[in-house]
Amino acid sequence: MISAGKVCQTEQSISYGKGERSGIATATFAHRSIFYQKFHSRMAIAFTSRFSCSPSIQQRSVGRCECFSCYSVGNWSQLSRRQCLHIEYVKVNRMRAYYKSEEYDITEAAVDSLKSAEGSAEAVLVEGNLQETSPWWQQFPKRWVIVLLCFMAFLLCNMDRVNMSIAILPMSQEFNWNSATVGLIQSSFFWGYLMTQIIGGIWADKLGGKLVLGFGVVWWSAATILTPIAARLGLPFLLMMRAFMGIGEGVAMPAMNNILSKWIPVSERSRSLALVYSGMYLGSVTGLAFSPILIHKFGWPSVFYAFGSLGSIWFALWLRKAYSSPKDDPDLCAEEKKLILGGSTAKEPVSVIPWKLILSKAPVWALIVSHFCHNWGTFILLTWMPTYYNQVLKFNLTESGLFCVLPWLTMAVFANIGGWIADTLVSKGLSITAVRKIMQSIGFLGPAFFLTQLSHVRTPAMAVLCMACSQGSDAFSQSGLYSNHQDIGPRYAGVLLGLSNTAGVLAGVFGTAATGYILQRGSWDDVFKVAVVLYIIGTLVWNIFSTGEKILD
């Protein structure tokens, strides 16, 4: 049996003919393809017409076989034998070898004659690798390596963000900060965060997501490490450092959206984004859990040094493994590249952002308005929840901190459940538009329903359950509006997320401030009613104007 110059045999006769120069070609295989090997004129080997594989091989299997390569020493042709791993076999009934003794190699005409000899033999050997099978981590899909690296980046993002909320307590005691100063320090992060939402999207779409996300992680990690030094230098330096940190984290979401828009096919889009955003939720849990331990054992500066240094480890992996698009990755296999691109060719990064075209599209404004309505309720729950637990449910501060972790865990779980459901619906043939509307409607109406139930519950346990269910259903938005940027404009996914997330951050800033004003004049029921109204407005706008079709190319 011969395939690409390899011979697998259990029984064969080999003749050596001095002075003969022979060429060999296999017969036509069952699937009509021909393996053809030209041997150099001085390589010679004549085979008898009887070749067979063991009758025990009835189906495809993987194992060892004897591989022979022919070479010439002087006028004598010889064979060298070696073990070859992982060769595939198929059942064989018969084979006929053609050879001729001529002065030259087999001609193309001979190959054509073999092609016409249909049915003369069946497939014998499928060419295999001469190397060992690659380890499982090298066979892991490259697109999901990118997703996991983005997940790790967002894990670090929220770890570095929430550590200040814990460290601010011992810091305010050491530096004698009052409540107004503490509020100023906490808000300074958003100064830089707002600045780079749109700019980060432009950079990502023009320069590529790898460069921009890598820059963001290095920038905010350095700012995190320098925070204790800035605090000891004085309040202005600390405010500046927190704003610098916001600049770095501001580019993270647009850059991530850009790189995933190029790497992830639509059938896996919801799951990938849900996993990445769950990194943010788990980052908050991790930060809130480990910050008190580090502060207690090593002092408050240790939180910033420990969390910030993790960024260097991530960056080393990012430089080695990540690429902005599949066409930039030299190690990406052709099969996965075909799956990612879906038969289309990868487009170059944009050079000019068509702002007039983007802002003229109703689905773009549906994203912006819906993001504002969504984040109003989300930021209220996340920033005011400890106060609600303490004032209304009468939990002490320790219990309040413990229960604040529960919504983040709930969101991490339900975001991935929602992503799996959304991708399953898409694979079943439901339109992307319908899937996005269904998932975002759950993300709006679910929190609205559970917030209206808070005024009717009688026990703290039921109140906590309602809050957790509210945040759990909110996480379905990852498969709704958060996935829609890549649907409607994959080439401008960074800019689109920058636009809508700017509205979302403004909702957080205004919503948090408005909640304090409402509580001075009203009650928590009034706070929840405003959020419910905005959820309903967002539901209407989303279902009327949004689409899952590409409108920007």
mmCIF file with all atom_site columns, N, CA, C and O in Angstrom, residues 306-325:
data_model
loop_
_atom_site.group_PDB
_atom_site.id
_atom_site.type_symbol
_atom_site.label_atom_id
_atom_site.label_alt_id
_atom_site.label_comp_id
_atom_site.label_asym_id
_atom_site.label_entity_id
_atom_site.label_seq_id
_atom_site.pdbx_PDB_ins_code
_atom_site.Cartn_x
_atom_site.Cartn_y
_atom_site.Cartn_z
_atom_site.occupancy
_atom_site.B_iso_or_equiv
_atom_site.pdbx_formal_charge
_atom_site.auth_seq_id
_atom_site.auth_comp_id
_atom_site.auth_asym_id
_atom_site.auth_atom_id
_atom_site.pdbx_PDB_model_num
ATOM 1  N N  . ALA A 1 306 ? -1.027 44.358 45.049 1.00 0.00 ? 306 ALA A N  1
ATOM 2  C CA . ALA A 1 306 ? -1.317 42.970 44.669 1.00 0.00 ? 306 ALA A CA 1
ATOM 3  C C  . ALA A 1 306 ? -2.188 42.909 43.423 1.00 0.00 ? 306 ALA A C  1
ATOM 4  O O  . ALA A 1 306 ? -1.877 42.187 42.459 1.00 0.00 ? 306 ALA A O  1
ATOM 5  N N  . PHE A 1 307 ? -3.299 43.653 43.420 1.00 0.00 ? 307 PHE A N  1
ATOM 6  C CA . PHE A 1 307 ? -4.206 43.609 42.274 1.00 0.00 ? 307 PHE A CA 1
ATOM 7  C C  . PHE A 1 307 ? -3.563 44.202 41.028 1.00 0.00 ? 307 PHE A C  1
ATOM 8  O O  . PHE A 1 307 ? -3.708 43.669 39.923 1.00 0.00 ? 307 PHE A O  1
ATOM 9  N N  . GLY A 1 308 ? -2.844 45.308 41.183 1.00 0.00 ? 308 GLY A N  1
ATOM 10 C CA . GLY A 1 308 ? -2.243 45.952 40.022 1.00 0.00 ? 308 GLY A CA 1
ATOM 11 C C  . GLY A 1 308 ? -1.168 45.111 39.364 1.00 0.00 ? 308 GLY A C  1
ATOM 12 O O  . GLY A 1 308 ? -1.034 45.107 38.132 1.00 0.00 ? 308 GLY A O  1
ATOM 13 N N  . SER A 1 309 ? -0.393 44.360 40.153 1.00 0.00 ? 309 SER A N  1
ATOM 14 C CA . SER A 1 309 ? 0.689  43.551 39.584 1.00 0.00 ? 309 SER A CA 1
ATOM 15 C C  . SER A 1 309 ? 0.169  42.401 38.731 1.00 0.00 ? 309 SER A C  1
ATOM 16 O O  . SER A 1 309 ? 0.888  41.892 37.864 1.00 0.00 ? 309 SER A O  1
ATOM 17 N N  . LEU A 1 310 ? -1.062 41.972 38.948 1.00 0.00 ? 310 LEU A N  1
ATOM 18 C CA . LEU A 1 310 ? -1.621 40.881 38.141 1.00 0.00 ? 310 LEU A CA 1
ATOM 19 C C  . LEU A 1 310 ? -1.749 41.274 36.673 1.00 0.00 ? 310 LEU A C  1
ATOM 20 O O  . LEU A 1 310 ? -1.764 40.415 35.790 1.00 0.00 ? 310 LEU A O  1
ATOM 21 N N  . GLY A 1 311 ? -1.846 42.556 36.407 1.00 0.00 ? 311 GLY A N  1
ATOM 22 C CA . GLY A 1 311 ? -1.968 43.014 35.022 1.00 0.00 ? 311 GLY A CA 1
ATOM 23 C C  . GLY A 1 311 ? -0.756 42.660 34.176 1.00 0.00 ? 311 GLY A C  1
ATOM 24 O O  . GLY A 1 311 ? -0.884 42.423 32.969 1.00 0.00 ? 311 GLY A O  1
ATOM 25 N N  . SER A 1 312 ? 0.434  42.617 34.782 1.00 0.00 ? 312 SER A N  1
ATOM 26 C CA . SER A 1 312 ? 1.637  42.286 34.013 1.00 0.00 ? 312 SER A CA 1
ATOM 27 C C  . SER A 1 312 ? 1.622  40.834 33.547 1.00 0.00 ? 312 SER A C  1
ATOM 28 O O  . SER A 1 312 ? 2.087  40.516 32.449 1.00 0.00 ? 312 SER A O  1
ATOM 29 N N  . ILE A 1 313 ? 1.080  39.947 34.372 1.00 0.00 ? 313 ILE A N  1
ATOM 30 C CA . ILE A 1 313 ? 0.971  38.534 33.982 1.00 0.00 ? 313 ILE A CA 1
ATOM 31 C C  . ILE A 1 313 ? 0.009  38.396 32.809 1.00 0.00 ? 313 ILE A C  1
ATOM 32 O O  . ILE A 1 313 ? 0.282  37.693 31.827 1.00 0.00 ? 313 ILE A O  1
ATOM 33 N N  . TRP A 1 314 ? -1.129 39.071 32.925 1.00 0.00 ? 314 TRP A N  1
ATOM 34 C CA . TRP A 1 314 ? -2.106 39.020 31.834 1.00 0.00 ? 314 TRP A CA 1
ATOM 35 C C  . TRP A 1 314 ? -1.512 39.576 30.549 1.00 0.00 ? 314 TRP A C  1
ATOM 36 O O  . TRP A 1 314 ? -1.702 39.008 29.460 1.00 0.00 ? 314 TRP A O  1
ATOM 37 N N  . PHE A 1 315 ? -0.783 40.671 30.649 1.00 0.00 ? 315 PHE A N  1
ATOM 38 C CA . PHE A 1 315 ? -0.242 41.326 29.453 1.00 0.00 ? 315 PHE A CA 1
ATOM 39 C C  . PHE A 1 315 ? 0.750  40.427 28.730 1.00 0.00 ? 315 PHE A C  1
ATOM 40 O O  . PHE A 1 315 ? 0.799  40.413 27.487 1.00 0.00 ? 315 PHE A O  1
ATOM 41 N N  . ALA A 1 316 ? 1.551  39.658 29.483 1.00 0.00 ? 316 ALA A N  1
ATOM 42 C CA . ALA A 1 316 ? 2.495  38.731 28.858 1.00 0.00 ? 316 ALA A CA 1
ATOM 43 C C  . ALA A 1 316 ? 1.754  37.669 28.044 1.00 0.00 ? 316 ALA A C  1
ATOM 44 O O  . ALA A 1 316 ? 2.166  37.323 26.921 1.00 0.00 ? 316 ALA A O  1
ATOM 45 N N  . LEU A 1 317 ? 0.658  37.144 28.593 1.00 0.00 ? 317 LEU A N  1
ATOM 46 C CA . LEU A 1 317 ? -0.151 36.175 27.851 1.00 0.00 ? 317 LEU A CA 1
ATOM 47 C C  . LEU A 1 317 ? -0.815 36.814 26.640 1.00 0.00 ? 317 LEU A C  1
ATOM 48 O O  . LEU A 1 317 ? -0.907 36.205 25.564 1.00 0.00 ? 317 LEU A O  1
ATOM 49 N N  . TRP A 1 318 ? -1.283 38.017 26.807 1.00 0.00 ? 318 TRP A N  1
ATOM 50 C CA . TRP A 1 318 ? -1.978 38.733 25.731 1.00 0.00 ? 318 TRP A CA 1
ATOM 51 C C  . TRP A 1 318 ? -1.047 38.963 24.541 1.00 0.00 ? 318 TRP A C  1
ATOM 52 O O  . TRP A 1 318 ? -1.441 38.775 23.385 1.00 0.00 ? 318 TRP A O  1
ATOM 53 N N  . LEU A 1 319 ? 0.182  39.390 24.801 1.00 0.00 ? 319 LEU A N  1
ATOM 54 C CA . LEU A 1 319 ? 1.131  39.630 23.719 1.00 0.00 ? 319 LEU A CA 1
ATOM 55 C C  . LEU A 1 319 ? 1.433  38.344 22.952 1.00 0.00 ? 319 LEU A C  1
ATOM 56 O O  . LEU A 1 319 ? 1.617  38.361 21.733 1.00 0.00 ? 319 LEU A O  1
ATOM 57 N N  . ARG A 1 320 ? 1.475  37.236 23.665 1.00 0.00 ? 320 ARG A N  1
ATOM 58 C CA . ARG A 1 320 ? 1.857  35.974 23.037 1.00 0.00 ? 320 ARG A CA 1
ATOM 59 C C  . ARG A 1 320 ? 0.715  35.302 22.298 1.00 0.00 ? 320 ARG A C  1
ATOM 60 O O  . ARG A 1 320 ? 0.927  34.694 21.240 1.00 0.00 ? 320 ARG A O  1
ATOM 61 N N  . LYS A 1 321 ? -0.495 35.406 22.819 1.00 0.00 ? 321 LYS A N  1
ATOM 62 C CA . LYS A 1 321 ? -1.610 34.607 22.302 1.00 0.00 ? 321 LYS A CA 1
ATOM 63 C C  . LYS A 1 321 ? -2.621 35.374 21.459 1.00 0.00 ? 321 LYS A C  1
ATOM 64 O O  . LYS A 1 321 ? -3.334 34.769 20.658 1.00 0.00 ? 321 LYS A O  1
ATOM 65 N N  . ALA A 1 322 ? -2.736 36.676 21.637 1.00 0.00 ? 322 ALA A N  1
ATOM 66 C CA . ALA A 1 322 ? -3.853 37.413 21.043 1.00 0.00 ? 322 ALA A CA 1
ATOM 67 C C  . ALA A 1 322 ? -3.469 38.065 19.716 1.00 0.00 ? 322 ALA A C  1
ATOM 68 O O  . ALA A 1 322 ? -2.315 38.460 19.508 1.00 0.00 ? 322 ALA A O  1
ATOM 69 N N  . TYR A 1 323 ? -4.451 38.159 18.844 1.00 0.00 ? 323 TYR A N  1
ATOM 70 C CA . TYR A 1 323 ? -4.340 38.880 17.582 1.00 0.00 ? 323 TYR A CA 1
ATOM 71 C C  . TYR A 1 323 ? -5.635 39.652 17.371 1.00 0.00 ? 323 TYR A C  1
ATOM 72 O O  . TYR A 1 323 ? -6.697 39.206 17.793 1.00 0.00 ? 323 TYR A O  1
ATOM 73 N N  . SER A 1 324 ? -5.547 40.797 16.685 1.00 0.00 ? 324 SER A N  1
ATOM 74 C CA . SER A 1 324 ? -6.725 41.644 16.509 1.00 0.00 ? 324 SER A CA 1
ATOM 75 C C  . SER A 1 324 ? -7.796 41.001 15.655 1.00 0.00 ? 324 SER A C  1
ATOM 76 O O  . SER A 1 324 ? -8.979 41.252 15.832 1.00 0.00 ? 324 SER A O  1
ATOM 77 N N  . SER A 1 325 ? -7.385 40.151 14.719 1.00 0.00 ? 325 SER A N  1
ATOM 78 C CA . SER A 1 325 ? -8.351 39.481 13.846 1.00 0.00 ? 325 SER A CA 1
ATOM 79 C C  . SER A 1 325 ? -7.773 38.140 13.401 1.00 0.00 ? 325 SER A C  1
ATOM 80 O O  . SER A 1 325 ? -6.560 37.920 13.482 1.00 0.00 ? 325 SER A O  1
#
